[in-house]
Coordinates of C-alpha atoms and ligand atoms in Angstrom, one line a residue:
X1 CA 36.3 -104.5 -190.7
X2 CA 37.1 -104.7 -194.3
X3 CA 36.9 -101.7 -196.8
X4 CA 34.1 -101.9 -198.0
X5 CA 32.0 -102.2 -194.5
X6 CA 33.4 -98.8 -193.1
X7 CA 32.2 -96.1 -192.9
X8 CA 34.2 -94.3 -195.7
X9 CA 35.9 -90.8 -194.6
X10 CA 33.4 -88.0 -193.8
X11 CA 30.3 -90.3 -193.7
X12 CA 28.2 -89.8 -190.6
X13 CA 27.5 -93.1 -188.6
X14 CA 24.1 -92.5 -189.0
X15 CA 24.8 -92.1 -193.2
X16 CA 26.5 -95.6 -193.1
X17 CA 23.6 -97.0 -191.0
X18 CA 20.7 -96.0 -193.4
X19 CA 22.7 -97.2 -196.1
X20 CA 23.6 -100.6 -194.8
X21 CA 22.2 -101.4 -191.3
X22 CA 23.2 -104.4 -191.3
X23 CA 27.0 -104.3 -192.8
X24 CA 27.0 -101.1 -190.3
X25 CA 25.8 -103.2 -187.5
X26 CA 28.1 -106.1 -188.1
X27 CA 31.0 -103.4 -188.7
X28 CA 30.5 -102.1 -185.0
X29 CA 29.0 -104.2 -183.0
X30 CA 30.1 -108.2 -184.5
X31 CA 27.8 -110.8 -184.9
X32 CA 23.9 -109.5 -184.2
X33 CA 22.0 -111.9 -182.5
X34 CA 18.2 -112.8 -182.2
X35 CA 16.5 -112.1 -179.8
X36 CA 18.4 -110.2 -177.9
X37 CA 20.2 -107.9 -180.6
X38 CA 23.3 -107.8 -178.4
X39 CA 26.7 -107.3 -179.7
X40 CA 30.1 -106.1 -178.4
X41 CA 32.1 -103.4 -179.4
X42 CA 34.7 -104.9 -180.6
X43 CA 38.4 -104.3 -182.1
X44 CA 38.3 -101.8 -185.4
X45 CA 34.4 -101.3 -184.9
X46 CA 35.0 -100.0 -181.2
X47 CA 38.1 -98.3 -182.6
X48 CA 35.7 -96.2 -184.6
X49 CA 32.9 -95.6 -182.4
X50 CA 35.2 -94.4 -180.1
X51 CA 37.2 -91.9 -183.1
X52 CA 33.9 -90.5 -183.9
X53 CA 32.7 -89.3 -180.4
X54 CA 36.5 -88.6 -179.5
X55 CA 37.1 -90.4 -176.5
X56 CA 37.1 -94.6 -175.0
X57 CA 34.2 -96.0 -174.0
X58 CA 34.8 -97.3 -171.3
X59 CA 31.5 -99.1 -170.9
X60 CA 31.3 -100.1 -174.5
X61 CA 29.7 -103.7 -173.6
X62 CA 26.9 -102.5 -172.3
X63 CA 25.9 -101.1 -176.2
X64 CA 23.1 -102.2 -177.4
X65 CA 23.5 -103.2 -181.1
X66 CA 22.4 -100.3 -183.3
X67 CA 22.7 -98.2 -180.6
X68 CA 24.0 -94.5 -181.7
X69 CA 25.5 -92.7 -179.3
X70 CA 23.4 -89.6 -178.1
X71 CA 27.1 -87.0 -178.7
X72 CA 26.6 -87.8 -182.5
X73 CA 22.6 -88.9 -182.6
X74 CA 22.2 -84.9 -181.9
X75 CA 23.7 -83.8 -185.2
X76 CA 23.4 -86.9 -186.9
X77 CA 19.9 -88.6 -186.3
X78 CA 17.7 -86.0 -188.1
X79 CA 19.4 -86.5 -191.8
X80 CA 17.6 -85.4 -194.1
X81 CA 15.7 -83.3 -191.5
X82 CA 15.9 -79.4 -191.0
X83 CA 15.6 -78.1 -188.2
X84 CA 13.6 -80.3 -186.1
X85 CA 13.4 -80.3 -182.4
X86 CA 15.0 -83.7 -181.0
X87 CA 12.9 -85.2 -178.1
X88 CA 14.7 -88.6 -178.0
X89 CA 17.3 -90.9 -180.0
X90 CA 15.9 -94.4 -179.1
X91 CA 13.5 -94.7 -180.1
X92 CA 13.7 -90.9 -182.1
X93 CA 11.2 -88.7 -181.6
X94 CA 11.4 -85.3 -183.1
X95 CA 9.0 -82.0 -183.7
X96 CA 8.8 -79.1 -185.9
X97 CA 9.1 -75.5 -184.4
X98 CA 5.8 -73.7 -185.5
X99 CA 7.4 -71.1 -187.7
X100 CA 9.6 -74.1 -189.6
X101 CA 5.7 -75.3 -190.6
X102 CA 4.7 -72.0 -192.8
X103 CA 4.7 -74.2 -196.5
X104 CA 1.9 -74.5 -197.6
X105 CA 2.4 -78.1 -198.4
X106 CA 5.2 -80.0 -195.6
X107 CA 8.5 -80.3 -197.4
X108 CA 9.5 -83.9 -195.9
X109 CA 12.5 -82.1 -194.3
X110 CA 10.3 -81.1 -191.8
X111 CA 7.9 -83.6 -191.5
X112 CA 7.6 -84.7 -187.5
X113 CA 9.6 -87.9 -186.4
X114 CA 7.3 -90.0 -183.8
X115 CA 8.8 -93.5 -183.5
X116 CA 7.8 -96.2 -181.0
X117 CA 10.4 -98.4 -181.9
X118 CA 13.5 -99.0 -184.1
X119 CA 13.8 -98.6 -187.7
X120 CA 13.4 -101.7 -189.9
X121 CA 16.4 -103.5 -190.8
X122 CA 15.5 -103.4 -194.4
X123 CA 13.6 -100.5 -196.4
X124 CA 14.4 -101.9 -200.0
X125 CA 11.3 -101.1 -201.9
X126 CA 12.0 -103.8 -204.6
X127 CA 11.8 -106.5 -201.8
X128 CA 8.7 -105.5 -199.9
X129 CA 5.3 -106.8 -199.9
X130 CA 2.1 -106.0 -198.3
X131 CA 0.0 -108.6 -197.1
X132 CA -4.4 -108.5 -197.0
X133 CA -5.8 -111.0 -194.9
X134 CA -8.2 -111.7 -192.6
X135 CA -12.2 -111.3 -193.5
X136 CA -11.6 -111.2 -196.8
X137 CA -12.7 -113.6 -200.0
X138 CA -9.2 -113.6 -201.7
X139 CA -5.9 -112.7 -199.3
X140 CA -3.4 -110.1 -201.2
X141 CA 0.3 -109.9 -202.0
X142 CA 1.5 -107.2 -203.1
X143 CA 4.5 -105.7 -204.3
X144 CA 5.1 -102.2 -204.4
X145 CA 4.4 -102.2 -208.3
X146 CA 1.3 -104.6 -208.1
X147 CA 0.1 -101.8 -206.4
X148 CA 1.4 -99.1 -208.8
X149 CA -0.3 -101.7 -211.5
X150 CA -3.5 -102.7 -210.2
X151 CA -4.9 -99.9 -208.4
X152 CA -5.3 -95.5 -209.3
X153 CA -2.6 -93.7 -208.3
X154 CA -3.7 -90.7 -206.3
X155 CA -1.2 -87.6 -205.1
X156 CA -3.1 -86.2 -201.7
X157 CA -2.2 -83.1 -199.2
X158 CA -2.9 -85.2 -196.0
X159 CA -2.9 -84.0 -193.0
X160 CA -1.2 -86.5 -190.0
X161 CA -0.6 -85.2 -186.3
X162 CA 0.4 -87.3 -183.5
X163 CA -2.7 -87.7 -180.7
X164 CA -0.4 -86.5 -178.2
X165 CA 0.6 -83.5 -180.3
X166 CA 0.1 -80.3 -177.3
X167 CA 0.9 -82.8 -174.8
X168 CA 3.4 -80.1 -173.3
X169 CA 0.6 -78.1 -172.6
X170 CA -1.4 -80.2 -169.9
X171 CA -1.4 -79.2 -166.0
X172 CA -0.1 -81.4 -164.0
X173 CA 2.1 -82.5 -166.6
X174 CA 1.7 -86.2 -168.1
X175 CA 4.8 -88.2 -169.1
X176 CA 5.0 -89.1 -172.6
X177 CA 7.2 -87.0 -175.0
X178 CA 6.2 -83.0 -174.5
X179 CA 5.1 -82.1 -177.9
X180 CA 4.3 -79.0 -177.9
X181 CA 3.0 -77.8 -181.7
X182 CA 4.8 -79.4 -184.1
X183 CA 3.9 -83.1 -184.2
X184 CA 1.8 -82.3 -187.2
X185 CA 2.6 -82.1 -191.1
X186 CA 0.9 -81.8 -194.3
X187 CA 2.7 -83.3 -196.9
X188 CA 1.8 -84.5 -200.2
X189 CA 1.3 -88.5 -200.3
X190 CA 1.2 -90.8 -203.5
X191 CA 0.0 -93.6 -203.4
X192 CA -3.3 -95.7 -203.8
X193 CA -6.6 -96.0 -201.7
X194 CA -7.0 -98.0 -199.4
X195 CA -10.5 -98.5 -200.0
X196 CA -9.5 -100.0 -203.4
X197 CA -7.4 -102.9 -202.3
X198 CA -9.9 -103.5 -199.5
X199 CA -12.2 -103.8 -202.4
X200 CA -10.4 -105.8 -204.5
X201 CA -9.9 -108.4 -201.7
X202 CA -13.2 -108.5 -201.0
X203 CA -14.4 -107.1 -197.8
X204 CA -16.7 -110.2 -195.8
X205 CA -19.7 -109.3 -194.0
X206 CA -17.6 -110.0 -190.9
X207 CA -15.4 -107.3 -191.6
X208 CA -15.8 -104.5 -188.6
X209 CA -12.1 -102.8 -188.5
X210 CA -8.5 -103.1 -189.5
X211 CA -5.4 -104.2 -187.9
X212 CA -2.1 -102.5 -189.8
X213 CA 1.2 -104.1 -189.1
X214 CA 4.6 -102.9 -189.9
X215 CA 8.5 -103.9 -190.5
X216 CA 9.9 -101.9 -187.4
X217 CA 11.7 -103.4 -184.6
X218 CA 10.7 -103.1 -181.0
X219 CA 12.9 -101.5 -178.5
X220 CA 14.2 -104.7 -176.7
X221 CA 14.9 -106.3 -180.3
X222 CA 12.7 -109.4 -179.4
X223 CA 11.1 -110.3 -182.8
X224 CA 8.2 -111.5 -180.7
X225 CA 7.4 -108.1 -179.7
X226 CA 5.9 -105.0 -181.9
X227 CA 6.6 -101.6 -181.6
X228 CA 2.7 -100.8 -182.2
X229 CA -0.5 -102.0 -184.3
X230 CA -3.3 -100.5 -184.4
X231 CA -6.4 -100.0 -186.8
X232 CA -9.7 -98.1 -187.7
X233 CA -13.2 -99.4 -188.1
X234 CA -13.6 -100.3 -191.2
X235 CA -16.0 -97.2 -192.5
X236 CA -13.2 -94.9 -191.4
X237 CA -10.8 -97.5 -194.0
X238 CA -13.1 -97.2 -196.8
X239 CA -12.8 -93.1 -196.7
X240 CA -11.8 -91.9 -200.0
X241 CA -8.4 -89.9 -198.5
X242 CA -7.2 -92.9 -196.6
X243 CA -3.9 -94.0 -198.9
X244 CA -1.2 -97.1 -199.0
X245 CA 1.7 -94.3 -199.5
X246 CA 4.9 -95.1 -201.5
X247 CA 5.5 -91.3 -202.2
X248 CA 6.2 -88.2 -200.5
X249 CA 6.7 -84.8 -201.8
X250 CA 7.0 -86.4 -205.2
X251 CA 10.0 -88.3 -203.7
X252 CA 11.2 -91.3 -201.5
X253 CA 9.3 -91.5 -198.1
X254 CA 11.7 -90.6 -195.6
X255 CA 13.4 -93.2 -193.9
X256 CA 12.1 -92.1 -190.7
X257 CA 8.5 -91.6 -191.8
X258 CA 8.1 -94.9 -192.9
X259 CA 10.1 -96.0 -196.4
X260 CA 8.9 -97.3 -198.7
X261 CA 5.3 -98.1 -197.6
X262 CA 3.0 -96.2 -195.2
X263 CA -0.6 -96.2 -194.5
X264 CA -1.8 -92.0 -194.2
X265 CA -5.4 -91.9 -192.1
X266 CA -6.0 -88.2 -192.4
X267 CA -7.3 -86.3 -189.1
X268 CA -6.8 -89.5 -186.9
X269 CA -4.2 -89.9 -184.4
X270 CA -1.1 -90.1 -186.0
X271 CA -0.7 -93.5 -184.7
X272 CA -3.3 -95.3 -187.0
X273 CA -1.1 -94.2 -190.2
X274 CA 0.9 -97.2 -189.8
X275 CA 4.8 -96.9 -191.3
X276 CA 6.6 -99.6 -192.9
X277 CA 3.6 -101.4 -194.1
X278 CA 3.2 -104.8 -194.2
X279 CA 0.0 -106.4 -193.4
X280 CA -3.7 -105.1 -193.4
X281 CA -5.3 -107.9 -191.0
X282 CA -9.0 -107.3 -191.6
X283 CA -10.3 -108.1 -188.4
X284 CA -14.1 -109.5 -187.3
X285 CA -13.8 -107.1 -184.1
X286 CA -12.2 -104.2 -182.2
X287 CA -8.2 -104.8 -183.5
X288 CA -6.3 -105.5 -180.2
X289 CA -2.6 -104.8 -181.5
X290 CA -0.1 -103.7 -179.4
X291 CA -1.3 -99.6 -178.2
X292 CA -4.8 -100.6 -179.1
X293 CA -5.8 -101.1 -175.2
X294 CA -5.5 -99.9 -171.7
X295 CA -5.1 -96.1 -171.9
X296 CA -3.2 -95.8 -175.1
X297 CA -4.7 -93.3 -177.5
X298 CA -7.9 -93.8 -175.5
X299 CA -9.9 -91.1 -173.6
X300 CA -11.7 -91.3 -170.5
X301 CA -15.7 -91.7 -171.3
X302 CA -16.5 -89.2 -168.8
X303 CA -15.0 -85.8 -167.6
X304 CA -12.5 -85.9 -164.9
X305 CA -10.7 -83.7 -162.6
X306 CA -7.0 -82.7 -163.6
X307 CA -4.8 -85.9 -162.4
X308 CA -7.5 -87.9 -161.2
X309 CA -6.9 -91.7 -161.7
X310 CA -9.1 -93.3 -163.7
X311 CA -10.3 -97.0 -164.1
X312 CA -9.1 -98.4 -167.7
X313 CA -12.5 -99.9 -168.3
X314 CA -13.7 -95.9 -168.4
X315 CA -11.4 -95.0 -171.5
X316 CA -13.0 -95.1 -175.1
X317 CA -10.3 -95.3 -178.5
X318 CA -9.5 -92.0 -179.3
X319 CA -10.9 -91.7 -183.2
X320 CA -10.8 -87.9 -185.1
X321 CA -8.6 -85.4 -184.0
X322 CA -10.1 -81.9 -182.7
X323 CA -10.6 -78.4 -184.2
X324 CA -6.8 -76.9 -184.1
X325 CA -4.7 -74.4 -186.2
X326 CA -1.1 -73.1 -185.8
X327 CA 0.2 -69.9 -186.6
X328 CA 3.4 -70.6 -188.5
X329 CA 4.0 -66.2 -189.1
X330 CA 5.8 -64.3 -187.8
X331 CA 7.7 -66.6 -185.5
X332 CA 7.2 -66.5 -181.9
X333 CA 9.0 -63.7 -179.9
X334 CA 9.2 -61.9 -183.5
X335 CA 9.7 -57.9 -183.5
X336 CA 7.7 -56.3 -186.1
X337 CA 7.2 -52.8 -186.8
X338 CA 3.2 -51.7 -186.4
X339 CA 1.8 -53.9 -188.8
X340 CA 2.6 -57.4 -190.0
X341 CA 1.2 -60.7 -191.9
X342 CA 0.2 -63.3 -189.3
X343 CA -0.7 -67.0 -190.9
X344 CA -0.9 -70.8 -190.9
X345 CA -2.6 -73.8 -190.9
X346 CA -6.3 -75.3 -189.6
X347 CA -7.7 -78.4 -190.0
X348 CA -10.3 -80.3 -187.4
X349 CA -10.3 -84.5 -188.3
X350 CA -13.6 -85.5 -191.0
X351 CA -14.4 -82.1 -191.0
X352 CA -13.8 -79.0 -192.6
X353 CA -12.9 -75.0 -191.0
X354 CA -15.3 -72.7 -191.4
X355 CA -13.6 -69.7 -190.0
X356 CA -10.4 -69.1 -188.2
X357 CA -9.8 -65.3 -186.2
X358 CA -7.2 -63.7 -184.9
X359 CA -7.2 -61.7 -181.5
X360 CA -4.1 -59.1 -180.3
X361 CA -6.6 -57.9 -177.3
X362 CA -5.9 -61.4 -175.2
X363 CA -9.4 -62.5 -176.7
X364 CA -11.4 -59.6 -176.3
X365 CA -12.0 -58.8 -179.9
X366 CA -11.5 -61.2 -183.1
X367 CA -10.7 -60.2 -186.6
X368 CA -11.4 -62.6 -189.0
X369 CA -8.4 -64.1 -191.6
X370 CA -8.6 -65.3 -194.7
X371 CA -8.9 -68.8 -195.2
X372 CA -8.7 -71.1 -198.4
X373 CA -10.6 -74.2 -199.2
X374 CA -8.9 -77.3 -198.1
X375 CA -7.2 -78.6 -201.9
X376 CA -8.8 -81.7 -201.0
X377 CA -10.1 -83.3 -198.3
X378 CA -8.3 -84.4 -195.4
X379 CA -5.5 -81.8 -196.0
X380 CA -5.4 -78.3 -193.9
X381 CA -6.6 -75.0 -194.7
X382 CA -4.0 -72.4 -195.2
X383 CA -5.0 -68.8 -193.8
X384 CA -3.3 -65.1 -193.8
X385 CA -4.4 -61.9 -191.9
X386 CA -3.1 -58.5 -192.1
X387 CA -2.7 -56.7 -188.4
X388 CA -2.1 -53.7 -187.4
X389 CA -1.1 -53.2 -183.9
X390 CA -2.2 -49.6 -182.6
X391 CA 0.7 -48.6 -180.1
X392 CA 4.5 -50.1 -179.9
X393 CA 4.6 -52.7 -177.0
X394 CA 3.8 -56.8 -176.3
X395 CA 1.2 -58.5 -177.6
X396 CA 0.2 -62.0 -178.4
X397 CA -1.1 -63.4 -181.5
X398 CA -4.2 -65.9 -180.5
X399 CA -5.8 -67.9 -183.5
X400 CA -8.7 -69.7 -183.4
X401 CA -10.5 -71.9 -185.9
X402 CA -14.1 -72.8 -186.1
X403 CA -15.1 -76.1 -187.7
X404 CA -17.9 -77.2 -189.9
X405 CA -19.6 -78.3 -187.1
X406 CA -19.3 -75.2 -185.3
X407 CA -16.9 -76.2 -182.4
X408 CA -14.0 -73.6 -182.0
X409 CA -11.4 -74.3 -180.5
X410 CA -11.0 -73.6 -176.6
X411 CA -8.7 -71.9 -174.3
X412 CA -8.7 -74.6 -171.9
X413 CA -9.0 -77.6 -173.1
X414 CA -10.0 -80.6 -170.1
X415 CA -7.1 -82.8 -168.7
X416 CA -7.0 -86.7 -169.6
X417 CA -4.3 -88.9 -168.2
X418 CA -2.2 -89.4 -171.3
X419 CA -2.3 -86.0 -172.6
X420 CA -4.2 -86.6 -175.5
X421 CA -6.0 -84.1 -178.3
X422 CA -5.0 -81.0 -176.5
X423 CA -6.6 -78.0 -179.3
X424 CA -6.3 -75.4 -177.2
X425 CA -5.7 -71.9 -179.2
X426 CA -1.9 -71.0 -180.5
X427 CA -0.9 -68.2 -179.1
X428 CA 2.8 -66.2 -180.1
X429 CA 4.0 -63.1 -178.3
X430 CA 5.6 -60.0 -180.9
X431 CA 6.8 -57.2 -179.9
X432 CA 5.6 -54.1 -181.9
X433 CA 8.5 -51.4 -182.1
Ligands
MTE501 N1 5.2 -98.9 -187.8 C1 4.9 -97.8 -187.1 N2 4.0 -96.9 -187.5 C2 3.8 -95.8 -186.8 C3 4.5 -95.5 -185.6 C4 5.5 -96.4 -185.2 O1 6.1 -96.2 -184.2 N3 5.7 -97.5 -185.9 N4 4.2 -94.3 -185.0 C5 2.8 -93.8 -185.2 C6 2.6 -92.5 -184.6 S1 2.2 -92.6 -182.9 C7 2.5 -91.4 -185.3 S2 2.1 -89.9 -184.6 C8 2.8 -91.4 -186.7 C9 3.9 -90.3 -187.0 O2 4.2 -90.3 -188.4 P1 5.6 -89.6 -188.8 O3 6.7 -90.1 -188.0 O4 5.8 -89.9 -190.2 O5 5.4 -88.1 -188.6 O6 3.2 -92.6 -187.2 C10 2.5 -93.7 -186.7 N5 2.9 -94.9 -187.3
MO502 MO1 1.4 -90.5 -182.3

């Protein structure tokens, strides 16, 4: 290791990895190889590694290259991050407690984490380039500044939550990672439409959906492989609140939320807001990317009983999310003192809420909140009530929204095998002194 491809005294490993992956990886682990993405531990890198979790390793050649030990990934993995709950380190998958959510507007500190595979070696904004092929008259290459140049610039409050986001919530459990609330985020994207550089290229009459690719790395490191890909029809691509994103919060896209180009499909499974754009394959049928098929983000086509097995060809592609809000105040297990201000968040995917109440009787009786106007479309609705509890003891908080549509949210909400769109009401317990 040299000077200048060390981590430099106080820098966290996961500092000198998002600064240099590839110095950092070479520094640790030697010579990176396709496909495999193996290295050793070797010499001064191993003499680090092993410094900065305090102990040998004895096992060291069994490291993966890139790999971050889970004793520093804990405190280290989330920079930039506040608070977040880590699920997982490889790939990283991390949620926001409810009461962390109560901005109006989703500082990027806590914007949810939901990766499928390994960060992109390289996030340099000056270098990327975004592809547009497929049934189109002219293919595109674009630079980050051809599409600053070419296209409107539009800042958006967009609304993306992961399709498994209440996941934790399903009985009998499904595996996947147990999301409970917080896969969700409303942050402010800039960026252009995509609807506008689908126009420019020239949509053919062939065109029926897209097929979004990105720069991340699949778990095994096989460059053969992709994390995911998956598209919308191509109506759902032509919405006016469906952006290429190069901003967030007025600032750089997180590394972790997909620097330095992300696609934002509002009120869709998270999943379809491709990060670390690259390519826009328009696509003459149904895109069958990686996670497009078999039961992911798909919903059986029929009801079935909790835990029932269910024959693939019976699952349909999960498209908007359902009627859901989140009480983000007080936090949960909060003590307040006879009356308090109890709000948060609603949204329901291509719609709009209507009404969202509040119930301290276990549902018996509703009061409605107050609720603004979404401050543009595809973004949540903020809402605030004042209650006042009529004796000291435990209650719980239930919210419900009510879309434009008229569907409310449910207290149930039926069982599917992946653990998909679970809306069922938020409910917090506060105890009144
Ligand atoms: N390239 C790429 N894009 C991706 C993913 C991914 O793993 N790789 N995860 C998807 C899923 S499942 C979700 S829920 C959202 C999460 O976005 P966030 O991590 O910015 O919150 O990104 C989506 N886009
Ligand atoms: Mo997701």
């Amino acid at each position: 290791m040299t000077k200048d491809d060390k981590p430099q005294e106080g820098m966290g490993l996961h500092e000198f990895f998002a600064k240099d992956p590839i110095a950092a990886d070479k520094a640790f682990f030697g010579r990176v190889s396709y496909p495999d993405r193996r290295g050793f531990l070797r010499g001064a890198g191993l003499a680090t590694m092993a410094a900065m979790v305090g102990a040998n390793i004895p096992f060291h050649r069994n490291m993966p290259a890139g790999f971050i030990p889970v004793a520093l990934a804990s405190e280290d993995v989330l920079q930039g991050k506040d608070g977040l709950k880590l699920f997982n380190d490889r790939p990283v998958n991390a949620e926001t407690p409810a009461h962390l959510l109560d901005d109006p507007i989703t500082p990027t500190s806590r914007h949810f984490i939901r990766n499928n595979g390994l960060l992109p070696d390289d996030m340099d904004p000056a270098k990327w380039r975004l592809k547009v092929d497929g049934e189109v008259e002219n293919e595109l290459e674009l630079s980050i500044d051809d599409l600053k140049n070419q296209f409107e610039v539009v800042t958006m409050a967009l609304v993306i939550e992961c399709g498994g986001n209440g996941r934790a919530y399903f009985d009998p459990p499904v595996s996947g990672n147990q999301w409970t609330v917080g896969a969700v985020g409303c942050s402010n994207w800039t960026g252009v439409r995509l609807k506008d550089v689908l126009t420019k290229a020239g949509l053919k009459s062939t065109a029926v959906y897209t097929g979004h690719e990105g720069a991340d790395i699949h778990l095994s490191g096989d460059p053969d492989k992709v994390p995911i890909s998956r598209g919308v029809p191509i109506e759902k691509a032509m919405a006016d609140d469906v952006l290429i994103a190069f901003q967030m919060n007025d600032g750089p896209i997180h590394p972790m939320n997909g620097a330095p180009l992300r696609l934002v499909v509002p009120g869709w499974p998270g999943s379809c807001s491709q990060k670390w754009l690259t390519r826009i394959w328009v696509r003459d049928k149904v895109h069958d990317g990686e996670k497009m098929g078999g039961t992911s983000y798909r919903l059986p086509n029929r009801p079935v009983a909790p835990g029932e097995k269910v024959a693939t060809e019976d699952f349909v592609i999960m498209e908007r999310m359902p009627v859901k809000s989140i009480i983000t105040f007080p936090e949960n297990n909060a003590e307040v003192k006879g009356e308090t201000e109890v709000r948060g968040h609603a949204w329901s995917g291509d719609r709009t809420i209507d009404a969202l109440d509040i119930s301290i009787d276990f549902g018996a009786t509703w009061q409605r909140a107050e609720l603004d106007q979404p401050v543009n479309s595809g973004a949540w609705q903020n809402w605030r009530a004042n209650v006042k509890f009529p004796t000291p003891g435990y209650y719980e908080i239930w919210a419900r929204a009510t879309d434009s549509e008229g569907v409310a949210q449910p207290f149930a909400v039926a069982w599917n095998p992946r653990g998909y769109g679970n809306n069922v009401m938020h409910r917090i317990a506060v105890r009144v002194s």
